[in-house]
């Protein structure tokens, strides 16, 4: 897992640098939009798509089918990380970030324009799946570039806290997306919401993408990538190169992220589905969206805190403590969340999403630090998105099946088991705090 160091080539004529404001805004705005788009689908996959895009019948079967299309994006994300990672390591971070945002944005707007099953039959879920693949493709290239934009511009000793800039896009995107769904559901009756109201969050994405493009087109390349270009050290085929020289980093990065992904999609997609189902906790859609919005505030607060802790104490010690807490949290899920009382459910979401911020925050620094500059975009993106395939893609589906077949407690056991795998990967890994990204 050697981290490449490119000598100071062209030091007399250094490449123009991005200001702190540019880095913060470009990494935060872009990922906020990308995650907004992604979460809009996640919410609709529970609340809307089972009713509109699949044949009428068993509601549980329709929900499972809808969650299966939700998982398609996670199959697409490793593909996106390979495609966009190649261009990110070959032509640069800036151009690739623009392309990933366009891919994600166009796919999201098209979802808002799709006719339902009643209009075009089986073509409706097929087109939905295709657009979902496009969302995954775009997000597969987004995160790695945003993380590199932040960390490769970071001052010494502040790489983890700067690496939380793109991470904050997750709670912000979630809050805006679900907040908009809440407003729509509160201001419309169910018939109007299902007829056209649900389309608004997807169509609004067009405006957000335009803003994100304007911000990103003003960027300069990162100093680390500029040095690689100047030295003529770009990898010819980054995807092949990272598998040849960085397999250890790919495997460890994937499993270090595993518990993070499982935790987040259990805390959002699964809890929303189970919490609003008649066979689950029976809360109304609006009530549970409010609970989630409260929990996501703590997600946003603990994300930068985790970056500060990782810069102060190291990435590995910070994540070892947080992952151990996730394992305990999972084992308590049955009696805690399953009790169904309002204080228990709300406190469960607050603690779970708070833990999400603590585990997600340092990843913006940890994964890039596992790879040399020439293949860093590809390596960080592939490991991040392989974790999404192994963790997030199946988490809502597996949890729904476990809860309906064996009870809510087994969903917590599933989370704890994934936490153990992450804990093992952390114990095997080394500390990367003092690694250079030149």
Short mmCIF file of C-alpha atoms in Angstrom, two decimals:
data_model
loop_
_atom_site.label_atom_id
_atom_site.label_comp_id
_atom_site.label_asym_id
_atom_site.label_seq_id
_atom_site.Cartn_x
_atom_site.Cartn_y
_atom_site.Cartn_z
CA UNK A 1 0.00 0.00 0.00
CA UNK A 2 2.86 2.33 -0.75
CA UNK A 3 1.79 5.90 -1.27
CA UNK A 4 3.50 7.52 -4.21
CA UNK A 5 5.49 10.70 -3.83
CA UNK A 6 6.17 12.82 -6.91
CA UNK A 7 9.09 15.19 -6.61
CA UNK A 8 8.64 18.95 -6.84
CA UNK A 9 8.71 19.23 -10.62
CA UNK A 10 8.09 22.71 -11.94
CA UNK A 11 8.31 24.29 -8.49
CA UNK A 12 9.42 27.59 -10.04
CA UNK A 13 6.07 27.80 -11.91
CA UNK A 14 3.59 26.22 -9.53
CA UNK A 15 0.12 25.43 -10.79
CA UNK A 16 -2.60 27.84 -9.65
CA UNK A 17 -4.17 26.75 -6.39
CA UNK A 18 -7.81 26.67 -5.36
CA UNK A 19 -8.76 28.93 -2.47
CA UNK A 20 -10.20 27.46 0.71
CA UNK A 21 -13.59 28.87 -0.26
CA UNK A 22 -13.45 27.20 -3.69
CA UNK A 23 -12.53 23.84 -2.18
CA UNK A 24 -15.22 23.98 0.50
CA UNK A 25 -17.98 25.13 -1.86
CA UNK A 26 -17.10 22.85 -4.80
CA UNK A 27 -16.68 19.67 -2.74
CA UNK A 28 -19.67 20.38 -0.49
CA UNK A 29 -22.14 21.68 -3.09
CA UNK A 30 -21.44 18.90 -5.57
CA UNK A 31 -21.79 16.04 -3.11
CA UNK A 32 -24.86 17.67 -1.52
CA UNK A 33 -26.56 17.66 -4.92
CA UNK A 34 -25.46 14.12 -5.70
CA UNK A 35 -26.68 12.80 -2.36
CA UNK A 36 -29.89 14.83 -2.66
CA UNK A 37 -30.60 13.05 -5.94
CA UNK A 38 -29.73 9.67 -4.48
CA UNK A 39 -31.88 10.10 -1.37
CA UNK A 40 -34.82 11.41 -3.35
CA UNK A 41 -34.89 8.02 -5.01
CA UNK A 42 -34.42 6.19 -1.70
CA UNK A 43 -37.42 7.97 -0.17
CA UNK A 44 -39.60 7.49 -3.23
CA UNK A 45 -38.58 3.81 -3.40
CA UNK A 46 -40.36 3.34 -0.08
CA UNK A 47 -43.24 5.83 -0.32
CA UNK A 48 -44.17 6.03 -4.03
CA UNK A 49 -42.62 3.55 -6.44
CA UNK A 50 -44.25 0.39 -5.00
CA UNK A 51 -47.64 1.94 -5.78
CA UNK A 52 -46.88 3.50 -9.19
CA UNK A 53 -44.25 1.43 -10.97
CA UNK A 54 -45.16 -2.15 -10.09
CA UNK A 55 -48.29 -4.29 -10.58
CA UNK A 56 -50.95 -4.04 -7.89
CA UNK A 57 -50.88 -6.93 -5.45
CA UNK A 58 -49.08 -7.77 -2.23
CA UNK A 59 -47.73 -4.47 -0.77
CA UNK A 60 -44.71 -6.23 0.78
CA UNK A 61 -43.81 -7.81 -2.57
CA UNK A 62 -44.11 -4.43 -4.31
CA UNK A 63 -41.86 -2.82 -1.69
CA UNK A 64 -39.26 -5.56 -2.13
CA UNK A 65 -39.37 -5.08 -5.93
CA UNK A 66 -38.94 -1.34 -5.48
CA UNK A 67 -35.99 -1.88 -3.13
CA UNK A 68 -34.48 -4.20 -5.76
CA UNK A 69 -34.40 -1.28 -8.23
CA UNK A 70 -32.87 0.77 -5.42
CA UNK A 71 -30.03 -1.77 -5.34
CA UNK A 72 -29.30 -1.42 -9.08
CA UNK A 73 -27.46 1.84 -8.45
CA UNK A 74 -25.02 0.05 -6.20
CA UNK A 75 -24.19 -2.35 -9.01
CA UNK A 76 -23.61 0.67 -11.25
CA UNK A 77 -21.44 2.53 -8.74
CA UNK A 78 -18.31 0.35 -9.08
CA UNK A 79 -18.69 0.67 -12.86
CA UNK A 80 -18.91 4.45 -12.46
CA UNK A 81 -15.88 4.48 -10.19
CA UNK A 82 -13.86 2.59 -12.83
CA UNK A 83 -15.01 4.82 -15.72
CA UNK A 84 -14.79 8.17 -13.97
CA UNK A 85 -11.74 7.06 -11.99
CA UNK A 86 -9.92 6.37 -15.27
CA UNK A 87 -10.60 9.89 -16.56
CA UNK A 88 -10.01 11.45 -13.15
CA UNK A 89 -6.52 9.94 -13.04
CA UNK A 90 -5.86 10.57 -16.75
CA UNK A 91 -7.32 13.99 -17.56
CA UNK A 92 -7.91 15.47 -14.12
CA UNK A 93 -10.23 15.87 -11.15
CA UNK A 94 -12.09 18.98 -12.40
CA UNK A 95 -13.41 17.73 -15.75
CA UNK A 96 -14.39 14.37 -14.29
CA UNK A 97 -16.33 15.96 -11.44
CA UNK A 98 -18.32 18.00 -13.96
CA UNK A 99 -19.12 14.86 -16.00
CA UNK A 100 -20.21 12.84 -12.95
CA UNK A 101 -22.55 15.61 -11.81
CA UNK A 102 -24.16 15.82 -15.26
CA UNK A 103 -24.67 12.04 -15.40
CA UNK A 104 -26.33 11.98 -12.01
CA UNK A 105 -28.45 15.06 -12.64
CA UNK A 106 -29.84 14.01 -16.01
CA UNK A 107 -30.78 10.56 -14.65
CA UNK A 108 -32.61 12.12 -11.70
CA UNK A 109 -34.61 14.59 -13.81
CA UNK A 110 -35.67 11.77 -16.16
CA UNK A 111 -37.06 9.81 -13.19
CA UNK A 112 -39.33 12.76 -12.48
CA UNK A 113 -40.71 12.54 -16.02
CA UNK A 114 -41.37 8.78 -16.20
CA UNK A 115 -44.94 7.47 -16.70
CA UNK A 116 -46.13 4.76 -14.30
CA UNK A 117 -47.10 1.11 -14.69
CA UNK A 118 -50.74 1.99 -15.38
CA UNK A 119 -49.66 3.97 -18.47
CA UNK A 120 -46.92 1.88 -20.10
CA UNK A 121 -46.95 -1.43 -18.24
CA UNK A 122 -43.72 -3.33 -17.69
CA UNK A 123 -41.73 -0.63 -19.51
CA UNK A 124 -42.23 1.62 -16.46
CA UNK A 125 -40.10 -0.38 -13.99
CA UNK A 126 -37.55 -1.11 -16.75
CA UNK A 127 -37.08 2.61 -17.49
CA UNK A 128 -36.97 3.31 -13.76
CA UNK A 129 -34.20 0.73 -13.40
CA UNK A 130 -32.27 2.30 -16.30
CA UNK A 131 -32.43 5.76 -14.74
CA UNK A 132 -31.43 4.29 -11.40
CA UNK A 133 -28.38 2.75 -13.11
CA UNK A 134 -27.50 6.23 -14.40
CA UNK A 135 -27.74 7.64 -10.88
CA UNK A 136 -25.37 4.99 -9.61
CA UNK A 137 -22.95 5.56 -12.48
CA UNK A 138 -22.74 9.28 -11.69
CA UNK A 139 -22.39 8.86 -7.94
CA UNK A 140 -19.71 6.22 -8.53
CA UNK A 141 -17.48 8.91 -9.97
CA UNK A 142 -18.57 11.76 -7.71
CA UNK A 143 -17.37 10.91 -4.25
CA UNK A 144 -13.78 10.01 -5.09
CA UNK A 145 -13.22 13.22 -7.02
CA UNK A 146 -14.78 15.39 -4.32
CA UNK A 147 -12.70 13.68 -1.61
CA UNK A 148 -9.51 14.21 -3.63
CA UNK A 149 -10.42 17.83 -4.31
CA UNK A 150 -10.61 18.39 -0.55
CA UNK A 151 -7.71 16.25 0.69
CA UNK A 152 -5.21 17.09 -2.06
CA UNK A 153 -5.72 20.80 -1.29
CA UNK A 154 -5.64 20.41 2.51
CA UNK A 155 -3.04 22.17 4.70
CA UNK A 156 -0.65 19.95 6.73
CA UNK A 157 -2.29 18.31 9.73
CA UNK A 158 -5.84 19.16 8.59
CA UNK A 159 -6.50 16.55 5.91
CA UNK A 160 -9.18 14.66 7.86
CA UNK A 161 -11.17 17.78 8.72
CA UNK A 162 -10.91 19.01 5.12
CA UNK A 163 -11.93 15.53 4.02
CA UNK A 164 -15.24 16.03 5.83
CA UNK A 165 -16.29 18.77 3.37
CA UNK A 166 -17.62 16.27 0.80
CA UNK A 167 -18.89 14.04 3.63
CA UNK A 168 -21.17 16.82 4.83
CA UNK A 169 -22.94 16.56 1.47
CA UNK A 170 -24.59 13.37 2.74
CA UNK A 171 -26.54 14.87 5.69
CA UNK A 172 -27.23 18.10 3.79
CA UNK A 173 -28.52 16.25 0.71
CA UNK A 174 -30.60 13.95 2.89
CA UNK A 175 -32.06 16.83 4.89
CA UNK A 176 -33.03 18.85 1.81
CA UNK A 177 -34.45 15.85 -0.05
CA UNK A 178 -36.52 14.49 2.81
CA UNK A 179 -37.49 17.97 3.96
CA UNK A 180 -38.95 18.63 0.52
CA UNK A 181 -40.81 15.31 0.58
CA UNK A 182 -42.18 16.25 4.01
CA UNK A 183 -43.39 19.66 2.83
CA UNK A 184 -45.07 18.10 -0.20
CA UNK A 185 -46.75 15.37 1.82
CA UNK A 186 -47.99 17.93 4.36
CA UNK A 187 -49.37 20.33 1.74
CA UNK A 188 -50.97 17.75 -0.56
CA UNK A 189 -53.46 14.95 -0.06
CA UNK A 190 -52.27 11.44 -0.86
CA UNK A 191 -53.96 11.36 -4.27
CA UNK A 192 -52.27 14.57 -5.43
CA UNK A 193 -48.89 13.51 -4.02
CA UNK A 194 -49.05 10.18 -5.87
CA UNK A 195 -50.38 11.83 -9.05
CA UNK A 196 -47.60 14.40 -9.49
CA UNK A 197 -46.29 15.79 -6.19
CA UNK A 198 -43.60 13.12 -5.82
CA UNK A 199 -42.07 14.29 -9.12
CA UNK A 200 -41.15 17.75 -7.79
CA UNK A 201 -37.96 16.72 -5.88
CA UNK A 202 -36.62 14.99 -9.01
CA UNK A 203 -37.37 17.93 -11.33
CA UNK A 204 -35.93 20.48 -8.89
CA UNK A 205 -32.62 18.65 -9.29
CA UNK A 206 -32.14 20.38 -12.67
CA UNK A 207 -31.73 23.75 -10.92
CA UNK A 208 -29.38 22.33 -8.31
CA UNK A 209 -27.19 20.68 -10.95
CA UNK A 210 -26.87 23.98 -12.85
CA UNK A 211 -25.59 25.63 -9.65
CA UNK A 212 -23.14 22.78 -9.03
CA UNK A 213 -21.76 22.98 -12.56
CA UNK A 214 -21.22 26.73 -12.27
CA UNK A 215 -19.21 26.22 -9.07
CA UNK A 216 -17.08 23.36 -10.38
CA UNK A 217 -16.20 24.94 -13.71
CA UNK A 218 -14.28 27.64 -11.80
CA UNK A 219 -11.85 25.15 -10.21
CA UNK A 220 -8.14 24.59 -10.85
CA UNK A 221 -6.57 21.14 -10.79
CA UNK A 222 -5.25 19.92 -7.43
CA UNK A 223 -1.52 20.47 -6.77
CA UNK A 224 -0.87 16.73 -6.39
CA UNK A 225 -2.37 15.89 -9.79
CA UNK A 226 -0.60 18.85 -11.42
CA UNK A 227 2.72 17.41 -10.22
CA UNK A 228 1.92 14.00 -11.68
CA UNK A 229 1.09 15.59 -15.04
CA UNK A 230 4.29 17.66 -14.99
CA UNK A 231 6.36 14.60 -14.17
CA UNK A 232 4.71 12.52 -16.91
CA UNK A 233 3.75 9.96 -14.26
CA UNK A 234 0.09 9.40 -15.11
CA UNK A 235 -0.99 5.75 -15.16
CA UNK A 236 -1.87 4.54 -18.67
CA UNK A 237 -4.74 2.37 -17.44
CA UNK A 238 -5.46 3.41 -13.82
CA UNK A 239 -8.01 0.64 -13.21
CA UNK A 240 -5.52 -2.08 -14.19
CA UNK A 241 -2.70 -0.34 -12.34
CA UNK A 242 -4.59 -0.06 -9.06
CA UNK A 243 -5.45 -3.77 -9.14
CA UNK A 244 -1.83 -4.58 -9.90
CA UNK A 245 -0.19 -2.43 -7.22
CA UNK A 246 -2.94 -1.50 -4.76
CA UNK A 247 -4.95 -4.66 -4.09
CA UNK A 248 -4.33 -4.48 -0.36
CA UNK A 249 -5.65 -0.92 -0.24
CA UNK A 250 -8.72 -1.90 -2.26
CA UNK A 251 -9.61 -4.81 0.02
CA UNK A 252 -8.99 -2.92 3.27
CA UNK A 253 -10.73 0.23 2.03
CA UNK A 254 -13.79 -1.77 1.00
CA UNK A 255 -14.19 -3.49 4.36
CA UNK A 256 -13.31 -0.37 6.36
CA UNK A 257 -16.33 1.29 4.68
CA UNK A 258 -18.65 -1.73 4.99
CA UNK A 259 -20.23 -1.02 8.40
CA UNK A 260 -20.66 2.66 7.47
CA UNK A 261 -22.78 1.80 4.46
CA UNK A 262 -24.88 -0.83 6.20
CA UNK A 263 -25.53 1.50 9.14
CA UNK A 264 -26.63 4.40 6.98
CA UNK A 265 -29.06 2.54 4.76
CA UNK A 266 -30.55 0.69 7.71
CA UNK A 267 -31.00 3.99 9.54
CA UNK A 268 -32.70 5.70 6.61
CA UNK A 269 -34.27 3.45 3.98
CA UNK A 270 -35.09 0.47 6.20
CA UNK A 271 -36.27 2.42 9.25
CA UNK A 272 -38.54 4.56 7.05
CA UNK A 273 -40.05 1.46 5.47
CA UNK A 274 -40.46 -0.46 8.74
CA UNK A 275 -41.48 2.58 10.78
CA UNK A 276 -44.35 3.50 8.44
CA UNK A 277 -45.56 -0.03 7.60
CA UNK A 278 -48.77 -1.29 9.20
CA UNK A 279 -46.94 -4.52 9.97
CA UNK A 280 -44.08 -2.50 11.46
CA UNK A 281 -44.31 0.44 13.85
CA UNK A 282 -47.27 2.15 12.18
CA UNK A 283 -46.11 5.78 12.24
CA UNK A 284 -47.39 8.10 9.53
CA UNK A 285 -45.09 9.09 6.67
CA UNK A 286 -44.87 12.69 7.90
CA UNK A 287 -44.13 11.69 11.50
CA UNK A 288 -41.27 9.43 10.53
CA UNK A 289 -39.75 11.90 8.09
CA UNK A 290 -39.62 14.42 10.94
CA UNK A 291 -37.86 11.83 13.14
CA UNK A 292 -35.30 11.23 10.39
CA UNK A 293 -34.70 14.94 9.87
CA UNK A 294 -33.97 15.34 13.59
CA UNK A 295 -31.55 12.41 13.45
CA UNK A 296 -29.78 13.77 10.37
CA UNK A 297 -28.98 17.00 12.23
CA UNK A 298 -26.80 14.89 14.53
CA UNK A 299 -25.29 13.17 11.49
CA UNK A 300 -24.22 16.61 10.25
CA UNK A 301 -22.87 17.68 13.66
CA UNK A 302 -20.77 14.57 14.29
CA UNK A 303 -19.23 14.44 10.79
CA UNK A 304 -16.77 17.36 11.29
CA UNK A 305 -16.22 16.25 14.89
CA UNK A 306 -14.96 12.92 13.53
CA UNK A 307 -12.56 14.76 11.22
CA UNK A 308 -11.13 16.72 14.16
CA UNK A 309 -10.71 13.51 16.20
CA UNK A 310 -9.05 11.72 13.28
CA UNK A 311 -6.55 14.57 12.83
CA UNK A 312 -5.87 14.68 16.58
CA UNK A 313 -5.72 10.99 17.50
CA UNK A 314 -5.34 9.25 14.15
CA UNK A 315 -7.75 7.62 11.71
CA UNK A 316 -7.38 4.06 12.97
CA UNK A 317 -7.94 4.67 16.74
CA UNK A 318 -10.94 6.90 16.02
CA UNK A 319 -12.59 4.35 13.75
CA UNK A 320 -11.83 1.40 16.06
CA UNK A 321 -13.76 3.09 18.88
CA UNK A 322 -16.67 4.15 16.64
CA UNK A 323 -16.98 0.72 14.99
CA UNK A 324 -17.07 -0.98 18.38
CA UNK A 325 -19.91 1.37 19.33
CA UNK A 326 -21.76 0.44 16.10
CA UNK A 327 -21.56 -3.26 17.01
CA UNK A 328 -23.08 -2.59 20.45
CA UNK A 329 -25.71 -0.34 18.87
CA UNK A 330 -26.71 -3.12 16.46
CA UNK A 331 -27.17 -5.63 19.27
CA UNK A 332 -29.48 -3.19 21.05
CA UNK A 333 -31.63 -2.52 17.97
CA UNK A 334 -34.34 -5.10 18.74
CA UNK A 335 -35.47 -3.86 22.16
CA UNK A 336 -34.66 -0.21 21.40
CA UNK A 337 -36.15 0.48 17.96
CA UNK A 338 -38.57 -2.43 18.14
CA UNK A 339 -40.29 -1.03 21.23
CA UNK A 340 -42.11 1.41 18.93
CA UNK A 341 -42.47 4.19 21.49
CA UNK A 342 -41.84 7.71 20.21
CA UNK A 343 -38.96 8.52 22.65
CA UNK A 344 -37.26 5.19 21.91
CA UNK A 345 -37.57 5.52 18.12
CA UNK A 346 -36.39 9.13 18.08
CA UNK A 347 -33.42 8.47 20.40
CA UNK A 348 -32.52 5.40 18.34
CA UNK A 349 -32.38 7.49 15.15
CA UNK A 350 -30.41 10.27 16.85
CA UNK A 351 -27.78 7.88 18.22
CA UNK A 352 -27.59 5.80 15.04
CA UNK A 353 -27.21 8.77 12.72
CA UNK A 354 -24.78 10.38 15.16
CA UNK A 355 -22.65 7.24 14.91
CA UNK A 356 -23.02 7.49 11.14
CA UNK A 357 -21.35 10.91 11.18
CA UNK A 358 -18.54 9.63 13.37
CA UNK A 359 -17.77 6.69 11.07
CA UNK A 360 -18.39 8.50 7.76
CA UNK A 361 -16.47 11.69 8.56
CA UNK A 362 -12.89 10.31 8.44
CA UNK A 363 -13.46 8.30 5.23
CA UNK A 364 -12.82 11.35 3.03
CA UNK A 365 -9.20 11.18 4.21
CA UNK A 366 -8.77 7.47 4.96
CA UNK A 367 -9.55 6.04 1.52
CA UNK A 368 -7.46 8.52 -0.54
CA UNK A 369 -4.53 7.93 1.83
CA UNK A 370 -4.42 4.26 0.82
CA UNK A 371 -3.35 5.02 -2.79
CA UNK A 372 -0.63 6.91 -4.72
CA UNK A 373 -1.57 10.03 -6.67
CA UNK A 374 -1.46 8.40 -10.12
CA UNK A 375 -4.27 5.97 -9.25
CA UNK A 376 -5.82 7.70 -6.24
CA UNK A 377 -9.09 8.72 -7.92
CA UNK A 378 -9.65 5.18 -9.17
CA UNK A 379 -8.50 3.43 -5.97
CA UNK A 380 -10.51 5.57 -3.54
CA UNK A 381 -13.62 5.44 -5.78
CA UNK A 382 -13.50 1.68 -6.40
CA UNK A 383 -13.03 0.75 -2.72
CA UNK A 384 -15.77 3.21 -1.66
CA UNK A 385 -18.21 1.82 -4.21
CA UNK A 386 -17.35 -1.85 -3.74
CA UNK A 387 -18.31 -1.26 -0.11
CA UNK A 388 -21.60 0.20 -1.33
CA UNK A 389 -22.22 -2.91 -3.43
CA UNK A 390 -21.45 -5.31 -0.56
CA UNK A 391 -23.15 -3.22 2.12
CA UNK A 392 -25.73 -0.67 1.06
CA UNK A 393 -27.13 -2.42 -2.01
CA UNK A 394 -28.49 -5.37 -0.05
CA UNK A 395 -28.99 -3.76 3.36
CA UNK A 396 -32.60 -2.49 2.98
CA UNK A 397 -33.70 -5.67 1.19
CA UNK A 398 -31.96 -8.02 3.65
CA UNK A 399 -33.26 -6.06 6.64
CA UNK A 400 -36.83 -6.09 5.33
CA UNK A 401 -36.63 -9.85 4.83
CA UNK A 402 -35.03 -10.46 8.26
CA UNK A 403 -37.59 -8.27 10.05
CA UNK A 404 -40.56 -9.95 8.39
CA UNK A 405 -39.17 -13.48 8.80
CA UNK A 406 -37.37 -13.44 12.15
CA UNK A 407 -38.04 -10.11 13.87
CA UNK A 408 -36.38 -6.71 14.16
CA UNK A 409 -33.68 -7.98 16.51
CA UNK A 410 -32.06 -9.96 13.69
CA UNK A 411 -31.64 -6.77 11.67
CA UNK A 412 -29.47 -5.49 14.51
CA UNK A 413 -27.48 -8.73 14.52
CA UNK A 414 -26.88 -8.22 10.80
CA UNK A 415 -25.53 -4.70 11.47
CA UNK A 416 -23.31 -5.99 14.28
CA UNK A 417 -21.90 -8.72 12.03
CA UNK A 418 -20.95 -6.16 9.38
CA UNK A 419 -19.36 -4.08 12.14
CA UNK A 420 -17.19 -7.04 13.11
CA UNK A 421 -15.92 -7.33 9.53
CA UNK A 422 -15.00 -3.64 9.54
CA UNK A 423 -13.33 -3.99 12.91
CA UNK A 424 -11.13 -6.80 11.56
CA UNK A 425 -10.14 -4.68 8.54
CA UNK A 426 -9.20 -1.79 10.84
CA UNK A 427 -7.10 -4.07 13.05
CA UNK A 428 -5.20 -5.33 9.98
CA UNK A 429 -4.71 -1.84 8.50
CA UNK A 430 -2.05 0.68 9.42
CA UNK A 431 -2.36 4.31 10.48
CA UNK A 432 -2.31 6.73 7.50
CA UNK A 433 -2.42 10.06 9.31
CA UNK A 434 1.17 10.99 8.39
CA UNK A 435 0.99 9.75 4.79
CA UNK A 436 1.79 12.40 2.18
CA UNK A 437 -0.52 12.91 -0.81
CA UNK A 438 2.07 14.61 -3.06
#
